[in-house]
PDB file of C-alpha atoms in Angstrom:
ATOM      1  CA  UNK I   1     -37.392 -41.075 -27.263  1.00  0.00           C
ATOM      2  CA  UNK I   2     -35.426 -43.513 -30.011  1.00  0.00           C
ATOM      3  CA  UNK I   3     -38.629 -45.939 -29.488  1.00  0.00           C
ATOM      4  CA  UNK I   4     -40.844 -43.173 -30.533  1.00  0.00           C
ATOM      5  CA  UNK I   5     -38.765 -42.289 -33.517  1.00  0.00           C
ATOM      6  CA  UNK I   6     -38.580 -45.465 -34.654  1.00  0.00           C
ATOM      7  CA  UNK I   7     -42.641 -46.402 -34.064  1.00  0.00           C
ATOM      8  CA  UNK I   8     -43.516 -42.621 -35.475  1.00  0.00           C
ATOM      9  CA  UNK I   9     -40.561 -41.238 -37.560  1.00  0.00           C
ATOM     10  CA  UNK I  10     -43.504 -38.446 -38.900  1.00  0.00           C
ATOM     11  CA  UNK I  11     -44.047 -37.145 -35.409  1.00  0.00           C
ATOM     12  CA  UNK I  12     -42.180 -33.813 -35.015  1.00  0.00           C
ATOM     13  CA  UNK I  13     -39.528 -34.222 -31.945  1.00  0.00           C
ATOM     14  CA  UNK I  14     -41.729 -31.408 -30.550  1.00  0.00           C
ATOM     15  CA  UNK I  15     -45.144 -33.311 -30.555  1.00  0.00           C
ATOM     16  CA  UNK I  16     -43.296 -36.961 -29.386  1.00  0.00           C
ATOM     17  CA  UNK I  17     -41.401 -34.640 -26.277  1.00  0.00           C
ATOM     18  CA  UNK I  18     -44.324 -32.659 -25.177  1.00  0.00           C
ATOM     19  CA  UNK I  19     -47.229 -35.237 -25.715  1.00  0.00           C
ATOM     20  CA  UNK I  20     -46.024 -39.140 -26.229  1.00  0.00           C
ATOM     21  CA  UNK I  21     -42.929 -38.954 -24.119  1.00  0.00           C
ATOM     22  CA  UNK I  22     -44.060 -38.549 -20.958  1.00  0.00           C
ATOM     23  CA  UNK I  23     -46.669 -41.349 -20.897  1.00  0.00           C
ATOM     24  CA  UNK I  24     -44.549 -43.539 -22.676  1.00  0.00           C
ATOM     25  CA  UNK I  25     -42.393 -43.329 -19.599  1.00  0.00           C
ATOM     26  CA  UNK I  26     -44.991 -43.689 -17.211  1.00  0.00           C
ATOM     27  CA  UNK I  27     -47.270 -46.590 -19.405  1.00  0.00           C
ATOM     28  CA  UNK I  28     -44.174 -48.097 -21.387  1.00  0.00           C
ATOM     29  CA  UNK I  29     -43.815 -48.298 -25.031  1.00  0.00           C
ATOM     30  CA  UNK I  30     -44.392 -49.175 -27.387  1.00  0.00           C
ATOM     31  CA  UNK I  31     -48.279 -49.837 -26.210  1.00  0.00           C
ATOM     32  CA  UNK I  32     -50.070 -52.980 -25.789  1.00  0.00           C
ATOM     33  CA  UNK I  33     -52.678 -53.949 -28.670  1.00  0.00           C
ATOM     34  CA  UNK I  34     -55.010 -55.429 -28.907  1.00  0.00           C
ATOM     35  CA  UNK I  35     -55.827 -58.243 -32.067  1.00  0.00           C
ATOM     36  CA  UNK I  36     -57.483 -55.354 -33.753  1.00  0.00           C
ATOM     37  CA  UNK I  37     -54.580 -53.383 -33.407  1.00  0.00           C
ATOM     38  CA  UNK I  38     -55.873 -50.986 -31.192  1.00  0.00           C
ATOM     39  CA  UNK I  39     -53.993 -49.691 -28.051  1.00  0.00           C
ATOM     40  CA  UNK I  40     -54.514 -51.313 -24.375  1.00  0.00           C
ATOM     41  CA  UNK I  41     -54.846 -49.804 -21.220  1.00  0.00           C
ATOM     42  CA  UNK I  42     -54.871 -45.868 -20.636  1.00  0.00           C
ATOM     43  CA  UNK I  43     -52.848 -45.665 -24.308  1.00  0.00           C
ATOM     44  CA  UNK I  44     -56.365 -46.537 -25.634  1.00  0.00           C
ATOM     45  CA  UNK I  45     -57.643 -43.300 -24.447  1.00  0.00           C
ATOM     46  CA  UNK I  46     -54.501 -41.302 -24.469  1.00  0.00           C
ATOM     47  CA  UNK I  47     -53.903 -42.115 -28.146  1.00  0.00           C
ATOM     48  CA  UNK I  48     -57.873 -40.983 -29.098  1.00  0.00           C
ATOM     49  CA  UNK I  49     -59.121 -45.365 -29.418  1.00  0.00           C
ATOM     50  CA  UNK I  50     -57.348 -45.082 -32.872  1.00  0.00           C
ATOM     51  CA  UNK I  51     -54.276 -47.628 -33.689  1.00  0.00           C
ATOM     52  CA  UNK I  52     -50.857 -46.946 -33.839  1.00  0.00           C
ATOM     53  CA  UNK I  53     -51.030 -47.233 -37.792  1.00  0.00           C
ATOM     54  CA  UNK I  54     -53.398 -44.147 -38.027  1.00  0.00           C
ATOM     55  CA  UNK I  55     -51.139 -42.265 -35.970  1.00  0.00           C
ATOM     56  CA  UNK I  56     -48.292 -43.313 -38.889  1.00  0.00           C
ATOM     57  CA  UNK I  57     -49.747 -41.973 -41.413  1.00  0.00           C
ATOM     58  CA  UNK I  58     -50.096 -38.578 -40.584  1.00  0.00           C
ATOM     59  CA  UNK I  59     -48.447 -35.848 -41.899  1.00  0.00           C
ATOM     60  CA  UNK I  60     -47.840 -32.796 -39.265  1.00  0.00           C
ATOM     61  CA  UNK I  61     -47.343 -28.982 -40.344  1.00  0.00           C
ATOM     62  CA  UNK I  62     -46.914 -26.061 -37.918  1.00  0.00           C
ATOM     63  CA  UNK I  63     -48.886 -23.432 -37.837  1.00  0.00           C
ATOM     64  CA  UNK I  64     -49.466 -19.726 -37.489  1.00  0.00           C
ATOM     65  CA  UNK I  65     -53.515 -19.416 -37.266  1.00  0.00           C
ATOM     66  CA  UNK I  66     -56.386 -19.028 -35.244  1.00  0.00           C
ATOM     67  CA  UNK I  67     -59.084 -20.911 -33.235  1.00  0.00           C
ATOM     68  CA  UNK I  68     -62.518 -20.080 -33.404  1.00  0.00           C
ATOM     69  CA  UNK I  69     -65.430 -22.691 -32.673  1.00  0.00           C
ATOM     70  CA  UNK I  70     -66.283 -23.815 -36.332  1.00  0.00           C
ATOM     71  CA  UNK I  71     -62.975 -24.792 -36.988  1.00  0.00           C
ATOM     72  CA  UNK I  72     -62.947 -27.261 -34.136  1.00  0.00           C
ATOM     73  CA  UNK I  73     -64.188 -30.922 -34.268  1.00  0.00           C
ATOM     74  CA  UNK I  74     -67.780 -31.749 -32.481  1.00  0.00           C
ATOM     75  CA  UNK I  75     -67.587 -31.843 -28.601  1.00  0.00           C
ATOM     76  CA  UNK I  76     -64.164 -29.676 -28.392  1.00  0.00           C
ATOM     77  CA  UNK I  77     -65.726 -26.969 -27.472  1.00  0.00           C
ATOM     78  CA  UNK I  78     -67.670 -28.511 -24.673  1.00  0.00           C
ATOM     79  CA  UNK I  79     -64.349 -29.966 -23.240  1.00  0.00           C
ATOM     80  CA  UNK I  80     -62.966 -26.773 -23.435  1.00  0.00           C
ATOM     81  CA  UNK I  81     -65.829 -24.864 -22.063  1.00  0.00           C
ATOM     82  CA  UNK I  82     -65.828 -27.386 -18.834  1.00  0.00           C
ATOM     83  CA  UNK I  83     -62.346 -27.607 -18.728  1.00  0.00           C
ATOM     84  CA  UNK I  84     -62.217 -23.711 -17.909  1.00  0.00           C
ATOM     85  CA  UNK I  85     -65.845 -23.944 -15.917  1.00  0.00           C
ATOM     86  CA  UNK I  86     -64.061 -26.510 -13.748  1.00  0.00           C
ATOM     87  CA  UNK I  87     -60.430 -25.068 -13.449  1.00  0.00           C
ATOM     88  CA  UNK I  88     -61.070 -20.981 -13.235  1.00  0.00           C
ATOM     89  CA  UNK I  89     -64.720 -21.370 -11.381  1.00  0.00           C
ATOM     90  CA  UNK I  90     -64.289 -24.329  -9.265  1.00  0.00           C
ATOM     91  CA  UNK I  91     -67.299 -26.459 -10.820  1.00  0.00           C
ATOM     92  CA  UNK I  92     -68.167 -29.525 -10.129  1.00  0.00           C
ATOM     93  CA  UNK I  93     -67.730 -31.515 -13.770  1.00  0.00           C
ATOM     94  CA  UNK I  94     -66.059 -34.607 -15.266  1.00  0.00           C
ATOM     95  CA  UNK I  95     -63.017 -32.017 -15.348  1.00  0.00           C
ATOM     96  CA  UNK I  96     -62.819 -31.817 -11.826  1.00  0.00           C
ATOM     97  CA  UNK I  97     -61.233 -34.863 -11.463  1.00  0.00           C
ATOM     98  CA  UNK I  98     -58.013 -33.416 -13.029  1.00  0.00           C
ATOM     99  CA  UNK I  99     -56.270 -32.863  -9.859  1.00  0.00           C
ATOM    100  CA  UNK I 100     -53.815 -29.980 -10.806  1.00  0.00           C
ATOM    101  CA  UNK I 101     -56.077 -28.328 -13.415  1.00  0.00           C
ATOM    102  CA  UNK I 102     -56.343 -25.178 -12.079  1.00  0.00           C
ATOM    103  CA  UNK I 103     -52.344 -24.633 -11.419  1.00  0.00           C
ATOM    104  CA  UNK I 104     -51.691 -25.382 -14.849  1.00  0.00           C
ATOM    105  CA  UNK I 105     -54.386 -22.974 -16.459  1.00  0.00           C
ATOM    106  CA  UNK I 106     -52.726 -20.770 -13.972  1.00  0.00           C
ATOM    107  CA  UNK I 107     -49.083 -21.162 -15.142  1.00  0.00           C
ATOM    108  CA  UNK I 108     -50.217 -21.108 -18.455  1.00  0.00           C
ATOM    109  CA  UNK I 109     -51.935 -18.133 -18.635  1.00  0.00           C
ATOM    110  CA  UNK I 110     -49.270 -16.350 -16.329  1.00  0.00           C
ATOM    111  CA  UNK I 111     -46.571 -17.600 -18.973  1.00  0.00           C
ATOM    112  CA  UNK I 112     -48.875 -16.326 -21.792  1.00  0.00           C
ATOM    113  CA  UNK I 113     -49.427 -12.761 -20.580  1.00  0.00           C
ATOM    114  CA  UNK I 114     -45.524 -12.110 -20.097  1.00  0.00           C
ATOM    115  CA  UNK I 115     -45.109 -13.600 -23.378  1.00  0.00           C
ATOM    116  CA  UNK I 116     -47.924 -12.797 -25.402  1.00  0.00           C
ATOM    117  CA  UNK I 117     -47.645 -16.503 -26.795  1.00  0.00           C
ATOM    118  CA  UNK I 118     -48.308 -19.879 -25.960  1.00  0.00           C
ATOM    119  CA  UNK I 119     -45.842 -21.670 -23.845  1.00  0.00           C
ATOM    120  CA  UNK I 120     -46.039 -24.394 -26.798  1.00  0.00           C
ATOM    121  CA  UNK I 121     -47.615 -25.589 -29.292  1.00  0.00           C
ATOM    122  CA  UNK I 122     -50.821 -27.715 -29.285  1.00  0.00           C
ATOM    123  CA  UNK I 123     -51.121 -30.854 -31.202  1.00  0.00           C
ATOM    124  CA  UNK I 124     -54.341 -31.290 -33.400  1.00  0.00           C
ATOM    125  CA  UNK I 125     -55.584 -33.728 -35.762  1.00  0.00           C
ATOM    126  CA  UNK I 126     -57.859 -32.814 -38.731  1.00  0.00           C
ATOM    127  CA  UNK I 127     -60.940 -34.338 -38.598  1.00  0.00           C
ATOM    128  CA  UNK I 128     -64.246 -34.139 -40.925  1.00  0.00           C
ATOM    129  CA  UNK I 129     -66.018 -32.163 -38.137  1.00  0.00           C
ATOM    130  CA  UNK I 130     -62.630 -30.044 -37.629  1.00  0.00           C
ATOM    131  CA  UNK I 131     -59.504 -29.952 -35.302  1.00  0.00           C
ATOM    132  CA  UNK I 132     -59.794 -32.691 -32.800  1.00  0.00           C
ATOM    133  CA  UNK I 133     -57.453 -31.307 -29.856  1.00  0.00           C
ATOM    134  CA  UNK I 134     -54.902 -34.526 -29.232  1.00  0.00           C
ATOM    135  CA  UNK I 135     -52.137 -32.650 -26.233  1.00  0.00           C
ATOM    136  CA  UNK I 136     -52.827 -29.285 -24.949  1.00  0.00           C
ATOM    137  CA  UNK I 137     -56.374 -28.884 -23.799  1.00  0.00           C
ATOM    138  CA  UNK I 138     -55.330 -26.513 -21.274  1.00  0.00           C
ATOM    139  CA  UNK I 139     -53.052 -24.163 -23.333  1.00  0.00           C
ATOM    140  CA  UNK I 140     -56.179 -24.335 -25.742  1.00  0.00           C
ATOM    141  CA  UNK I 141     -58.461 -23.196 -22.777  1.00  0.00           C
ATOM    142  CA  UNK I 142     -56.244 -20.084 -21.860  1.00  0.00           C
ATOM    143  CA  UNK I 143     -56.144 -19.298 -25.764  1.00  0.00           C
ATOM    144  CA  UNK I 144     -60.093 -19.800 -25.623  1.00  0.00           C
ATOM    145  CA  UNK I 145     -60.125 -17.490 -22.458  1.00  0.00           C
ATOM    146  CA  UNK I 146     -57.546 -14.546 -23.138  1.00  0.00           C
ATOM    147  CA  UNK I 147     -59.062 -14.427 -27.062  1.00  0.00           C
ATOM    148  CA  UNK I 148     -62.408 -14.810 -26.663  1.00  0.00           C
ATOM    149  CA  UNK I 149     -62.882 -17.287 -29.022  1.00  0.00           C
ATOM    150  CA  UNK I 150     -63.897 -15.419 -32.177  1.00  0.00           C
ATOM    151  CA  UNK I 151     -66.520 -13.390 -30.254  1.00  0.00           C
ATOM    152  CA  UNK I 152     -68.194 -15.737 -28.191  1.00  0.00           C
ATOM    153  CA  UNK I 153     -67.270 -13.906 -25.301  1.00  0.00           C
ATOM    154  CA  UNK I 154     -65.346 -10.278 -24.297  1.00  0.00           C
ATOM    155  CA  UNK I 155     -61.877 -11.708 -23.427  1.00  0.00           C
ATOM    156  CA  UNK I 156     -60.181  -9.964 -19.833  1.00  0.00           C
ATOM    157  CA  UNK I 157     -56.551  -9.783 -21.076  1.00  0.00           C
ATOM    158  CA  UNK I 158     -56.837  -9.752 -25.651  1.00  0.00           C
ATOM    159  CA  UNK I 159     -54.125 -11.725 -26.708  1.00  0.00           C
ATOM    160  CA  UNK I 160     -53.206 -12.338 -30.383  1.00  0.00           C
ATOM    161  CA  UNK I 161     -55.740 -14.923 -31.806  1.00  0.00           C
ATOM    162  CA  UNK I 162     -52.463 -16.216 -34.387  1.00  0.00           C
ATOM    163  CA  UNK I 163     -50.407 -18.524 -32.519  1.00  0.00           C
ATOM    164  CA  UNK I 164     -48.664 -21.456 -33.343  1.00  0.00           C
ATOM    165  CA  UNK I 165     -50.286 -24.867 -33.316  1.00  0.00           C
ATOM    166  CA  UNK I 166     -49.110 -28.402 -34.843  1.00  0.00           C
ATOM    167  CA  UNK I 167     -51.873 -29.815 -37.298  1.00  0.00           C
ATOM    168  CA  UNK I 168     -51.735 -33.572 -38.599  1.00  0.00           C
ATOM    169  CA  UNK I 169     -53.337 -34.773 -41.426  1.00  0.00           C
ATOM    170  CA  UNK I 170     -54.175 -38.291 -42.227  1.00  0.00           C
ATOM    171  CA  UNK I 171     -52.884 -39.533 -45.115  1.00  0.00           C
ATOM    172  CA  UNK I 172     -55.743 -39.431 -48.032  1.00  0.00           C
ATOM    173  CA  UNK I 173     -57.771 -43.366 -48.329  1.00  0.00           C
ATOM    174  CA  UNK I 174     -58.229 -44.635 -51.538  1.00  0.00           C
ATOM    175  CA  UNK I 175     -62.243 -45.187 -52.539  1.00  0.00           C
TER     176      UNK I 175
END
């Protein structure tokens, strides 16, 4: 955990615990780069094929909101939507591959209905087409499922659509 202090003192302890930390155990860190700066190996995909510098320059708030489609970035709902198709119906999809999906939406939404919450917070990252979901696809897909996602679809079990989600913000570029 010091190493990810030290390589992202903007990351709240929350975000470097529940998303970085575990990988960095598993992969090592800091990560590999490449002469363009860009992560190596599975950090490349873990860390969204953007460089460690991007990642230090954003600026994280937490907050009490909703979800609903248009505020998510292109494709998220797609990953959501098979995500769930693959983990609550058993289909065959590039999700399938996720070996304990299906226990985790479980535990998740098991630990939401007692609670009425989120277990934790997701990380997102603002984009220009919207929230770009970074850790916590799967608490996303039991929001998506037990809210209904801003009408798309009657939800079984209405839960509150306000819960708490960490939001970065790149820093603003010069032009």
């Amino acid at each position: 955990m010091d190493a990810l202090k030290r390589d992202l003192p903007n990351f709240p302890d929350e975000v470097s615990t529940d998303w970085l930390l575990p990988y960095a155990k598993s992969e090592g860190w800091p990560p590999l780069e490449d002469e363009d700066g860009m992560p190596m190996k599975r950090w490349r995909y873990l860390l969204g094929m953007r460089p460690l510098r991007f990642y230090r320059s954003l600026s994280w708030t937490l907050e009490n909101r909703s979800l609903v489609p248009d505020t998510l970035a292109d494709g998220e709902v797609g990953k959501i939507n098979g995500l769930l198709r693959a983990g609550l119906l058993g289909e065959q999809n590039e999700y399938s591959a996720i070996s304990n999906s299906r226990e985790r939406l479980t535990s998740i939404l098991q630990y939401t209905l007692a609670h009425g919450r989120l277990p934790k917070a997701p990380a997102l990252i603002q984009e220009a087409s919207g929230l770009r979901i970074m850790d916590g696809n799967h608490r996303i897909a039991v929001y998506v499922y037990l809210t209904g996602f801003g009408g798309h679809f009657t939800p079984q079990y209405p839960l509150e659509p306000r819960q708490d989600f960490w939001i970065a913000t790149p820093a603003a570029t010069g032009s």
